[in-house]
GROMACS .gro file of C-alpha atoms in nm:
model
  468
    1MET     CA    1  -2.371  -1.929   1.984
    2ASP     CA    2  -2.174  -2.139   1.735
    3PHE     CA    3  -1.872  -1.909   1.768
    4ASP     CA    4  -1.733  -1.640   1.995
    5VAL     CA    5  -1.603  -1.442   1.697
    6ILE     CA    6  -1.702  -1.447   1.329
    7VAL     CA    7  -1.471  -1.263   1.090
    8ILE     CA    8  -1.603  -1.168   0.745
    9GLY     CA    9  -1.306  -1.138   0.510
   10SER     CA   10  -0.968  -1.314   0.517
   11GLY     CA   11  -0.733  -1.034   0.418
   12PRO     CA   12  -0.449  -0.918   0.649
   13GLY     CA   13  -0.695  -0.753   0.887
   14GLY     CA   14  -0.937  -1.043   0.893
   15TYR     CA   15  -0.702  -1.337   0.928
   16VAL     CA   16  -0.484  -1.157   1.185
   17ALA     CA   17  -0.796  -1.072   1.390
   18ALA     CA   18  -0.900  -1.436   1.371
   19ILE     CA   19  -0.560  -1.563   1.482
   20ARG     CA   20  -0.533  -1.319   1.773
   21ALA     CA   21  -0.886  -1.403   1.892
   22ALA     CA   22  -0.800  -1.773   1.876
   23GLN     CA   23  -0.478  -1.713   2.071
   24LEU     CA   24  -0.691  -1.549   2.338
   25GLY     CA   25  -0.904  -1.862   2.374
   26LYS     CA   26  -1.199  -1.772   2.155
   27LYS     CA   27  -1.380  -2.006   1.918
   28VAL     CA   28  -1.342  -1.838   1.580
   29ALA     CA   29  -1.485  -1.866   1.229
   30ILE     CA   30  -1.366  -1.681   0.921
   31ILE     CA   31  -1.567  -1.632   0.601
   32GLU     CA   32  -1.402  -1.577   0.262
   33LYS     CA   33  -1.594  -1.536  -0.063
   34TYR     CA   34  -1.308  -1.673  -0.275
   35ASP     CA   35  -1.166  -2.026  -0.272
   36VAL     CA   36  -0.832  -1.901  -0.138
   37LEU     CA   37  -0.748  -1.699   0.171
   38GLY     CA   38  -0.552  -1.375   0.198
   39GLY     CA   39  -0.782  -1.113   0.049
   40THR     CA   40  -0.683  -0.836  -0.192
   41CYS     CA   41  -0.339  -0.780  -0.041
   42LEU     CA   42  -0.219  -1.134  -0.089
   43ASN     CA   43  -0.399  -1.219  -0.414
   44VAL     CA   44  -0.423  -0.902  -0.624
   45GLY     CA   45  -0.237  -0.636  -0.425
   46CYS     CA   46   0.069  -0.613  -0.204
   47ILE     CA   47   0.228  -0.953  -0.262
   48PRO     CA   48   0.185  -1.007  -0.639
   49SER     CA   49   0.280  -0.647  -0.719
   50LYS     CA   50   0.602  -0.681  -0.518
   51ALA     CA   51   0.684  -1.005  -0.700
   52LEU     CA   52   0.654  -0.827  -1.036
   53LEU     CA   53   0.843  -0.524  -0.906
   54ASP     CA   54   1.133  -0.748  -0.805
   55SER     CA   55   1.133  -0.940  -1.135
   56SER     CA   56   1.126  -0.623  -1.342
   57GLU     CA   57   1.400  -0.468  -1.129
   58HIS     CA   58   1.625  -0.769  -1.190
   59PHE     CA   59   1.573  -0.726  -1.565
   60HIS     CA   60   1.639  -0.351  -1.544
   61ASN     CA   61   1.965  -0.408  -1.357
   62ALA     CA   62   2.077  -0.680  -1.596
   63THR     CA   63   2.011  -0.445  -1.887
   64HIS     CA   64   2.158  -0.125  -1.745
   65HIS     CA   65   2.390  -0.194  -1.453
   66PHE     CA   66   2.556  -0.536  -1.476
   67ALA     CA   67   2.830  -0.411  -1.710
   68GLU     CA   68   2.950  -0.146  -1.466
   69HIS     CA   69   2.999  -0.423  -1.210
   70GLY     CA   70   3.213  -0.617  -1.456
   71ILE     CA   71   2.940  -0.867  -1.537
   72LYS     CA   72   2.935  -0.925  -1.912
   73ILE     CA   73   2.624  -1.085  -2.060
   74ASN     CA   74   2.444  -1.078  -2.391
   75ALA     CA   75   2.151  -0.837  -2.414
   76PRO     CA   76   1.898  -0.988  -2.170
   77LYS     CA   77   1.544  -1.073  -2.272
   78PHE     CA   78   1.243  -1.107  -2.047
   79ASP     CA   79   0.967  -1.366  -2.057
   80LEU     CA   80   0.653  -1.198  -1.927
   81LYS     CA   81   0.469  -1.529  -1.901
   82THR     CA   82   0.738  -1.666  -1.670
   83MET     CA   83   0.734  -1.348  -1.462
   84ILE     CA   84   0.358  -1.376  -1.420
   85GLY     CA   85   0.394  -1.746  -1.341
   86ARG     CA   86   0.652  -1.677  -1.071
   87LYS     CA   87   0.421  -1.412  -0.926
   88ASN     CA   88   0.139  -1.666  -0.914
   89ASP     CA   89   0.365  -1.918  -0.740
   90VAL     CA   90   0.453  -1.662  -0.473
   91VAL     CA   91   0.085  -1.592  -0.416
   92SER     CA   92   0.004  -1.963  -0.398
   93LYS     CA   93   0.271  -2.020  -0.132
   94MET     CA   94   0.127  -1.736   0.074
   95ASN     CA   95  -0.227  -1.871   0.030
   96ASN     CA   96  -0.110  -2.205   0.166
   97GLY     CA   97   0.062  -2.028   0.453
   98VAL     CA   98  -0.256  -1.853   0.564
   99GLU     CA   99  -0.452  -2.177   0.531
  100PHE     CA  100  -0.194  -2.349   0.754
  101LEU     CA  101  -0.230  -2.074   1.015
  102MET     CA  102  -0.606  -2.121   1.020
  103LYS     CA  103  -0.565  -2.494   1.086
  104LYS     CA  104  -0.291  -2.438   1.344
  105ASN     CA  105  -0.513  -2.200   1.540
  106LYS     CA  106  -0.825  -2.417   1.498
  107ILE     CA  107  -1.014  -2.148   1.311
  108LYS     CA  108  -1.313  -2.275   1.110
  109VAL     CA  109  -1.303  -2.153   0.750
  110PHE     CA  110  -1.624  -2.099   0.550
  111ASN     CA  111  -1.588  -2.034   0.177
  112GLY     CA  112  -1.874  -1.823   0.048
  113PHE     CA  113  -2.023  -1.477   0.064
  114GLY     CA  114  -2.107  -1.361   0.417
  115SER     CA  115  -2.409  -1.139   0.485
  116PHE     CA  116  -2.605  -1.046   0.796
  117ILE     CA  117  -2.936  -1.201   0.896
  118ASP     CA  118  -2.924  -1.024   1.233
  119LYS     CA  119  -2.650  -0.898   1.463
  120ASN     CA  120  -2.553  -1.248   1.571
  121THR     CA  121  -2.639  -1.448   1.258
  122VAL     CA  122  -2.440  -1.452   0.935
  123LYS     CA  123  -2.549  -1.629   0.618
  124VAL     CA  124  -2.279  -1.790   0.405
  125THR     CA  125  -2.379  -1.819   0.038
  126LYS     CA  126  -2.152  -2.067  -0.138
  127THR     CA  127  -2.050  -2.063  -0.502
  128ASP     CA  128  -2.292  -2.346  -0.582
  129GLY     CA  129  -2.580  -2.137  -0.447
  130THR     CA  130  -2.630  -2.334  -0.125
  131GLU     CA  131  -2.656  -2.143   0.200
  132GLU     CA  132  -2.551  -2.197   0.559
  133GLN     CA  133  -2.614  -1.988   0.867
  134ILE     CA  134  -2.375  -1.950   1.160
  135LYS     CA  135  -2.412  -1.760   1.484
  136GLY     CA  136  -2.152  -1.557   1.673
  137THR     CA  137  -2.136  -1.342   1.984
  138ASN     CA  138  -1.911  -1.093   1.803
  139VAL     CA  139  -1.872  -1.020   1.430
  140ILE     CA  140  -1.577  -0.841   1.270
  141ILE     CA  141  -1.627  -0.687   0.924
  142ALA     CA  142  -1.297  -0.705   0.735
  143THR     CA  143  -1.407  -0.709   0.373
  144GLY     CA  144  -1.146  -0.467   0.238
  145SER     CA  145  -1.172  -0.246  -0.068
  146LYS     CA  146  -1.185  -0.249  -0.447
  147PRO     CA  147  -1.051  -0.011  -0.714
  148THR     CA  148  -1.248   0.306  -0.775
  149ILE     CA  149  -1.378   0.339  -1.131
  150LEU     CA  150  -1.584   0.640  -1.236
  151PRO     CA  151  -1.860   0.586  -1.497
  152PHE     CA  152  -1.698   0.794  -1.771
  153MET     CA  153  -1.385   0.581  -1.757
  154ASN     CA  154  -1.555   0.302  -1.954
  155PHE     CA  155  -1.368   0.021  -1.782
  156ASP     CA  156  -1.345  -0.295  -1.996
  157GLY     CA  157  -1.085  -0.499  -1.808
  158LYS     CA  158  -0.886  -0.553  -2.127
  159ARG     CA  159  -0.733  -0.225  -2.236
  160ILE     CA  160  -0.883   0.006  -1.976
  161ILE     CA  161  -0.771  -0.172  -1.662
  162THR     CA  162  -0.721  -0.151  -1.286
  163SER     CA  163  -0.437  -0.286  -1.075
  164THR     CA  164  -0.605  -0.628  -1.073
  165GLU     CA  165  -0.578  -0.674  -1.449
  166ALA     CA  166  -0.235  -0.506  -1.462
  167LEU     CA  167  -0.096  -0.798  -1.263
  168ASN     CA  168  -0.186  -1.045  -1.539
  169LEU     CA  169  -0.117  -0.878  -1.873
  170THR     CA  170  -0.004  -1.106  -2.156
  171GLU     CA  171   0.206  -0.835  -2.320
  172VAL     CA  172   0.399  -0.526  -2.219
  173PRO     CA  173   0.217  -0.209  -2.329
  174LYS     CA  174   0.393   0.009  -2.583
  175ASN     CA  175   0.239   0.327  -2.444
  176LEU     CA  176   0.086   0.293  -2.098
  177LEU     CA  177  -0.133   0.576  -1.974
  178VAL     CA  178  -0.156   0.581  -1.595
  179ILE     CA  179  -0.443   0.776  -1.441
  180GLY     CA  180  -0.321   0.867  -1.095
  181ALA     CA  181   0.040   0.906  -0.979
  182GLY     CA  182  -0.018   0.775  -0.629
  183VAL     CA  183   0.122   0.458  -0.474
  184ILE     CA  184  -0.046   0.203  -0.705
  185GLY     CA  185   0.014   0.402  -1.022
  186ALA     CA  186   0.379   0.462  -0.935
  187GLU     CA  187   0.446   0.095  -0.855
  188LEU     CA  188   0.274  -0.066  -1.154
  189GLY     CA  189   0.390   0.211  -1.384
  190SER     CA  190   0.745   0.125  -1.272
  191VAL     CA  191   0.699  -0.244  -1.349
  192TYR     CA  192   0.608  -0.186  -1.712
  193ALA     CA  193   0.846   0.108  -1.761
  194ARG     CA  194   1.136  -0.124  -1.665
  195LEU     CA  195   1.015  -0.373  -1.926
  196GLY     CA  196   1.013  -0.111  -2.200
  197ALA     CA  197   0.674   0.061  -2.190
  198LYS     CA  198   0.652   0.435  -2.247
  199VAL     CA  199   0.467   0.551  -1.935
  200THR     CA  200   0.264   0.871  -1.910
  201PHE     CA  201   0.118   0.974  -1.573
  202ILE     CA  202  -0.197   1.187  -1.560
  203GLU     CA  203  -0.260   1.317  -1.209
  204PHE     CA  204  -0.528   1.550  -1.067
  205ALA     CA  205  -0.303   1.669  -0.783
  206GLY     CA  206   0.006   1.885  -0.817
  207GLY     CA  207   0.265   1.610  -0.784
  208MET     CA  208   0.344   1.241  -0.740
  209ILE     CA  209   0.234   1.045  -0.430
  210PRO     CA  210   0.039   1.353  -0.312
  211THR     CA  211  -0.051   1.211   0.031
  212MET     CA  212   0.318   1.190   0.128
  213ASP     CA  213   0.576   1.458   0.202
  214GLY     CA  214   0.625   1.681  -0.100
  215THR     CA  215   1.001   1.629  -0.112
  216LEU     CA  216   0.949   1.257  -0.171
  217GLY     CA  217   0.714   1.311  -0.465
  218LYS     CA  218   0.955   1.552  -0.632
  219GLU     CA  219   1.248   1.315  -0.590
  220LEU     CA  220   1.051   1.014  -0.716
  221GLN     CA  221   0.943   1.208  -1.023
  222LYS     CA  222   1.306   1.296  -1.099
  223VAL     CA  223   1.416   0.935  -1.068
  224LEU     CA  224   1.137   0.789  -1.283
  225LYS     CA  225   1.203   1.050  -1.551
  226LYS     CA  226   1.578   0.986  -1.542
  227GLN     CA  227   1.557   0.606  -1.529
  228HIS     CA  228   1.264   0.538  -1.759
  229GLY     CA  229   1.177   0.858  -1.944
  230ALA     CA  230   0.836   0.871  -1.776
  231GLU     CA  231   0.621   1.174  -1.855
  232PHE     CA  232   0.408   1.360  -1.602
  233ASN     CA  233   0.095   1.571  -1.634
  234PHE     CA  234  -0.012   1.722  -1.301
  235ASN     CA  235  -0.313   1.938  -1.214
  236THR     CA  236  -0.490   1.751  -1.492
  237LYS     CA  237  -0.850   1.632  -1.460
  238VAL     CA  238  -0.954   1.331  -1.669
  239THR     CA  239  -1.301   1.372  -1.821
  240ASN     CA  240  -1.327   1.067  -2.048
  241ILE     CA  241  -1.151   0.743  -2.139
  242ALA     CA  242  -1.244   0.569  -2.462
  243ASN     CA  243  -1.133   0.253  -2.640
  244THR     CA  244  -1.157   0.346  -3.008
  245GLY     CA  245  -1.068  -0.005  -3.121
  246LYS     CA  246  -0.725   0.106  -3.239
  247GLU     CA  247  -0.608   0.282  -2.926
  248ILE     CA  248  -0.708   0.419  -2.587
  249GLU     CA  249  -0.785   0.788  -2.587
  250VAL     CA  250  -0.791   0.988  -2.264
  251THR     CA  251  -0.951   1.331  -2.266
  252ALA     CA  252  -0.861   1.568  -1.985
  253GLU     CA  253  -0.859   1.930  -1.873
  254ASN     CA  254  -0.522   2.082  -1.780
  255SER     CA  255  -0.446   2.349  -1.522
  256LYS     CA  256  -0.523   2.624  -1.775
  257GLY     CA  257  -0.867   2.483  -1.845
  258GLU     CA  258  -0.764   2.359  -2.187
  259THR     CA  259  -0.878   2.025  -2.327
  260VAL     CA  260  -0.588   1.787  -2.384
  261THR     CA  261  -0.575   1.434  -2.527
  262PHE     CA  262  -0.346   1.140  -2.451
  263LYS     CA  263  -0.321   0.822  -2.656
  264GLY     CA  264  -0.186   0.478  -2.572
  265ASP     CA  265  -0.253   0.106  -2.612
  266TYR     CA  266  -0.338   0.048  -2.243
  267CYS     CA  267  -0.477   0.271  -1.969
  268LEU     CA  268  -0.428   0.187  -1.601
  269VAL     CA  269  -0.684   0.355  -1.375
  270SER     CA  270  -0.536   0.399  -1.029
  271ILE     CA  271  -0.733   0.680  -0.868
  272GLY     CA  272  -0.787   0.511  -0.534
  273ARG     CA  273  -1.004   0.246  -0.377
  274LYS     CA  274  -1.346   0.231  -0.212
  275ALA     CA  275  -1.468   0.017   0.075
  276TYR     CA  276  -1.613  -0.318  -0.029
  277THR     CA  277  -1.927  -0.345   0.180
  278ASP     CA  278  -2.165  -0.446  -0.098
  279ARG     CA  279  -2.417  -0.725  -0.031
  280LEU     CA  280  -2.334  -0.751   0.341
  281ASN     CA  281  -2.701  -0.670   0.410
  282LEU     CA  282  -2.594  -0.414   0.667
  283GLU     CA  283  -2.942  -0.268   0.672
  284ALA     CA  284  -3.058  -0.582   0.850
  285VAL     CA  285  -2.854  -0.477   1.154
  286GLY     CA  286  -2.908  -0.102   1.125
  287ILE     CA  287  -2.567  -0.001   0.986
  288THR     CA  288  -2.560   0.253   0.703
  289PRO     CA  289  -2.229   0.300   0.515
  290ASP     CA  290  -2.141   0.637   0.363
  291LYS     CA  291  -2.129   0.698  -0.014
  292ARG     CA  292  -1.780   0.543  -0.033
  293GLY     CA  293  -1.903   0.232   0.145
  294MET     CA  294  -1.724   0.325   0.468
  295ILE     CA  295  -1.857   0.209   0.804
  296GLU     CA  296  -1.847   0.442   1.105
  297VAL     CA  297  -1.684   0.304   1.420
  298ASN     CA  298  -1.587   0.452   1.753
  299ASP     CA  299  -1.229   0.559   1.809
  300HIS     CA  300  -1.125   0.336   2.098
  301SER     CA  301  -1.263  -0.011   2.014
  302LEU     CA  302  -1.362   0.012   1.643
  303GLU     CA  303  -1.711  -0.105   1.737
  304THR     CA  304  -1.993   0.004   1.507
  305SER     CA  305  -2.320   0.156   1.625
  306VAL     CA  306  -2.437  -0.201   1.684
  307PRO     CA  307  -2.288  -0.360   1.999
  308GLY     CA  308  -2.083  -0.668   1.918
  309ILE     CA  309  -2.023  -0.574   1.551
  310TYR     CA  310  -1.681  -0.431   1.470
  311ALA     CA  311  -1.517  -0.310   1.149
  312ILE     CA  312  -1.149  -0.286   1.055
  313GLY     CA  313  -0.916  -0.209   0.767
  314ASP     CA  314  -1.025  -0.052   0.440
  315VAL     CA  315  -1.394  -0.041   0.535
  316ILE     CA  316  -1.329   0.227   0.801
  317LYS     CA  317  -1.161   0.567   0.791
  318GLY     CA  318  -0.786   0.603   0.759
  319ALA     CA  319  -0.514   0.490   0.524
  320MET     CA  320  -0.590   0.176   0.324
  321LEU     CA  321  -0.284  -0.020   0.434
  322ALA     CA  322  -0.247  -0.389   0.512
  323HIS     CA  323  -0.045  -0.324   0.827
  324LYS     CA  324  -0.305  -0.075   0.954
  325ALA     CA  325  -0.570  -0.346   0.912
  326GLU     CA  326  -0.351  -0.597   1.097
  327GLU     CA  327  -0.307  -0.365   1.396
  328GLU     CA  328  -0.682  -0.300   1.401
  329GLY     CA  329  -0.754  -0.674   1.388
  330VAL     CA  330  -0.537  -0.729   1.694
  331LEU     CA  331  -0.697  -0.433   1.871
  332VAL     CA  332  -1.051  -0.564   1.820
  333ALA     CA  333  -0.962  -0.918   1.926
  334GLU     CA  334  -0.798  -0.791   2.244
  335THR     CA  335  -1.086  -0.552   2.313
  336ILE     CA  336  -1.334  -0.839   2.290
  337VAL     CA  337  -1.157  -1.020   2.577
  338GLY     CA  338  -1.145  -0.708   2.792
  339GLN     CA  339  -0.793  -0.585   2.728
  340LYS     CA  340  -0.713  -0.215   2.666
  341PRO     CA  341  -0.503  -0.199   2.346
  342HIS     CA  342  -0.436   0.116   2.147
  343ILE     CA  343  -0.311   0.223   1.804
  344HIS     CA  344  -0.108   0.538   1.736
  345TYR     CA  345  -0.245   0.612   1.389
  346ASN     CA  346   0.002   0.892   1.324
  347LEU     CA  347   0.282   0.636   1.344
  348ILE     CA  348   0.160   0.389   1.083
  349PRO     CA  349   0.419   0.411   0.804
  350GLY     CA  350   0.343   0.439   0.436
  351VAL     CA  351   0.562   0.281   0.168
  352VAL     CA  352   0.592   0.293  -0.212
  353TYR     CA  353   0.783  -0.007  -0.351
  354THR     CA  354   0.939   0.158  -0.653
  355TRP     CA  355   1.318   0.159  -0.678
  356PRO     CA  356   1.432   0.358  -0.503
  357GLU     CA  357   1.171   0.284  -0.241
  358VAL     CA  358   0.977   0.561  -0.067
  359ALA     CA  359   0.873   0.550   0.299
  360SER     CA  360   0.719   0.797   0.537
  361VAL     CA  361   0.592   0.821   0.895
  362GLY     CA  362   0.459   1.100   1.112
  363ALA     CA  363   0.393   1.458   1.007
  364THR     CA  364   0.488   1.586   0.663
  365GLU     CA  365   0.655   1.923   0.625
  366GLU     CA  366   0.340   2.054   0.457
  367GLU     CA  367   0.128   1.948   0.756
  368LEU     CA  368   0.365   2.116   1.003
  369LYS     CA  369   0.360   2.439   0.803
  370ALA     CA  370  -0.020   2.435   0.780
  371SER     CA  371  -0.055   2.381   1.156
  372GLY     CA  372   0.186   2.661   1.242
  373LYS     CA  373   0.409   2.420   1.434
  374ALA     CA  374   0.765   2.542   1.483
  375TYR     CA  375   0.997   2.273   1.351
  376LYS     CA  376   1.354   2.195   1.244
  377LYS     CA  377   1.456   1.998   0.938
  378GLY     CA  378   1.756   1.782   0.862
  379GLN     CA  379   1.828   1.613   0.528
  380PHE     CA  380   2.103   1.385   0.411
  381PRO     CA  381   2.156   1.260   0.053
  382TYR     CA  382   2.225   0.897  -0.035
  383LYS     CA  383   2.503   1.009  -0.270
  384ALA     CA  384   2.713   1.095   0.038
  385LEU     CA  385   2.686   0.738   0.176
  386GLY     CA  386   2.970   0.493   0.128
  387ARG     CA  387   2.726   0.199   0.115
  388ALA     CA  388   2.509   0.366  -0.151
  389THR     CA  389   2.812   0.456  -0.361
  390ALA     CA  390   2.937   0.097  -0.341
  391SER     CA  391   2.601  -0.049  -0.448
  392GLY     CA  392   2.528   0.218  -0.707
  393ASP     CA  393   2.210   0.330  -0.530
  394THR     CA  394   2.288   0.698  -0.493
  395ASP     CA  395   1.942   0.837  -0.570
  396GLY     CA  396   1.749   0.954  -0.266
  397LEU     CA  397   1.762   1.122   0.072
  398VAL     CA  398   1.645   1.104   0.432
  399LYS     CA  399   1.452   1.391   0.589
  400VAL     CA  400   1.400   1.421   0.965
  401LEU     CA  401   1.155   1.676   1.107
  402ALA     CA  402   1.180   1.768   1.475
  403ASP     CA  403   1.011   2.005   1.718
  404LYS     CA  404   1.204   2.333   1.722
  405GLU     CA  405   1.188   2.365   2.100
  406THR     CA  406   1.197   2.008   2.235
  407ASP     CA  407   1.383   1.835   1.946
  408GLU     CA  408   1.123   1.552   1.952
  409VAL     CA  409   1.109   1.371   1.617
  410LEU     CA  410   0.781   1.463   1.444
  411GLY     CA  411   0.828   1.293   1.107
  412MET     CA  412   1.072   1.091   0.901
  413HIS     CA  413   1.063   1.069   0.522
  414ILE     CA  414   1.293   0.855   0.309
  415ILE     CA  415   1.342   0.793  -0.060
  416GLY     CA  416   1.623   0.552  -0.139
  417ALA     CA  417   1.741   0.194  -0.136
  418ARG     CA  418   1.575  -0.012   0.143
  419ALA     CA  419   1.361   0.279   0.262
  420ALA     CA  420   1.076   0.035   0.332
  421ASP     CA  421   1.285  -0.136   0.599
  422MET     CA  422   1.462   0.176   0.725
  423ILE     CA  423   1.142   0.359   0.815
  424ALA     CA  424   1.099   0.121   1.111
  425GLU     CA  425   1.366   0.320   1.297
  426GLY     CA  426   1.158   0.633   1.259
  427VAL     CA  427   0.847   0.454   1.384
  428THR     CA  428   1.035   0.316   1.684
  429ALA     CA  429   1.192   0.651   1.768
  430MET     CA  430   0.860   0.831   1.752
  431GLU     CA  431   0.678   0.565   1.956
  432PHE     CA  432   0.930   0.629   2.234
  433ARG     CA  433   0.919   1.006   2.170
  434ALA     CA  434   1.289   1.021   2.096
  435SER     CA  435   1.462   1.343   2.002
  436ALA     CA  436   1.659   1.400   1.684
  437GLU     CA  437   1.971   1.415   1.900
  438ASP     CA  438   1.886   1.070   2.042
  439LEU     CA  439   1.890   0.929   1.689
  440GLY     CA  440   2.208   1.116   1.606
  441ARG     CA  441   2.390   0.973   1.908
  442ILE     CA  442   2.294   0.610   1.837
  443SER     CA  443   2.577   0.412   1.675
  444HIS     CA  444   2.483   0.303   1.326
  445ALA     CA  445   2.695   0.037   1.152
  446HIS     CA  446   2.926   0.153   0.874
  447PRO     CA  447   2.883   0.125   0.583
  448THR     CA  448   2.503   0.103   0.576
  449TYR     CA  449   2.212   0.295   0.430
  450MET     CA  450   2.093   0.353   0.786
  451GLU     CA  451   2.375   0.602   0.839
  452ALA     CA  452   2.167   0.845   0.636
  453VAL     CA  453   1.909   0.845   0.919
  454LYS     CA  454   2.180   0.928   1.175
  455GLU     CA  455   2.320   1.205   0.956
  456ALA     CA  456   1.977   1.357   0.885
  457ALA     CA  457   1.901   1.350   1.258
  458LEU     CA  458   2.231   1.526   1.331
  459ALA     CA  459   2.143   1.785   1.068
  460ALA     CA  460   1.806   1.842   1.233
  461THR     CA  461   1.959   1.862   1.582
  462ASP     CA  462   2.198   2.148   1.526
  463ASN     CA  463   2.303   2.138   1.162
  464ARG     CA  464   2.589   1.908   1.264
  465SER     CA  465   2.587   1.635   1.001
  466ILE     CA  466   2.939   1.489   0.977
  467HIS     CA  467   2.950   1.375   0.613
  468SER     CA  468   2.784   1.659   0.426
   0.00000   0.00000   0.00000
């Protein structure tokens, strides 16, 4: 064989799998269809969206909050072209970083589209049409996902757009219609709301970020309405999107079964993503994806039905998260060399990078109620924190859910400043099966946002929060 491991796809799952396999002494190749490495997350997902979120948040603060800190400036103006340019620079630096890691770990990079010839042979079709075949003992499929677009949505990539196009607009929409109030819709809706767009969310479910704890969605909705005047339409099913030439018109059915119409100059479709397994020629090796493009793998090694072929990240079941894909990449690499790694899927956190941020790990309160599990709940508001009052970030709360009998932490849910970083304490506590009282007895520095975790844990322990 030419290689011990061939990885198809260079996103967070793919390149991390490649690096870990190389660390373990394997000869590794990675195939990427684009000219740059990093996949969706680095190029048109996690990293560029966070760059725009940060830029737009700076503008929002300059416009609305500098004066209260005694900072006097003329009315600030934004330059969208510069914002987009900075975002592109951030992405470029990260691209170069991944390329450096490939060289450092002696991983051979093939630019082109990878597809199976047989279980050990992968064809690389380059952009100029030439082909090359490489052989590997093991193959890892890490090709990620792409935005879901339904036929009636009439996607044109100009006015009816997905997250990919939303990262490169040349103007700020006047009226942005956002189909889907999940993570992607909330984040990109926030970017343009901060820059002056009127944002209207149209969501099939009954609330924002419907896969997370219900308290978080309700709080985020309040904040976005208060900060930006965002409008929300829940339990609403979109039936058609049309570009009339003058405007975008969205037709939908509300909870009463009535037909309703929304109009704007741009429409962002953010109804989820589907596995990108097109053109892999999986039939050549006997693998059949489901209707969403997902590949079935076993639970302990993520191996497909074909020995020696593995799949990770967005192409298999579970949350479509970069850090989930990374953990799976490490697991497969270590499995290949005979180690016995594991992943606790219940403890992979989810984050929404609005401001305030939203983060969650473990069981939601809705899940505990549905399962009949006896639980305790403790909450603590950011407005009672000295640090939050000092910084002006008083929106938000921490919720800790614990087993009613054993006090073991079952879930932690945060909306507030720095929630994305704070959730790591919940993950750590739950990995070590800590109790709410354990968290409450740990000394947390004062004044910090993290004190809200301590206080919520004390509230869950025996309703003994000190500062509320």
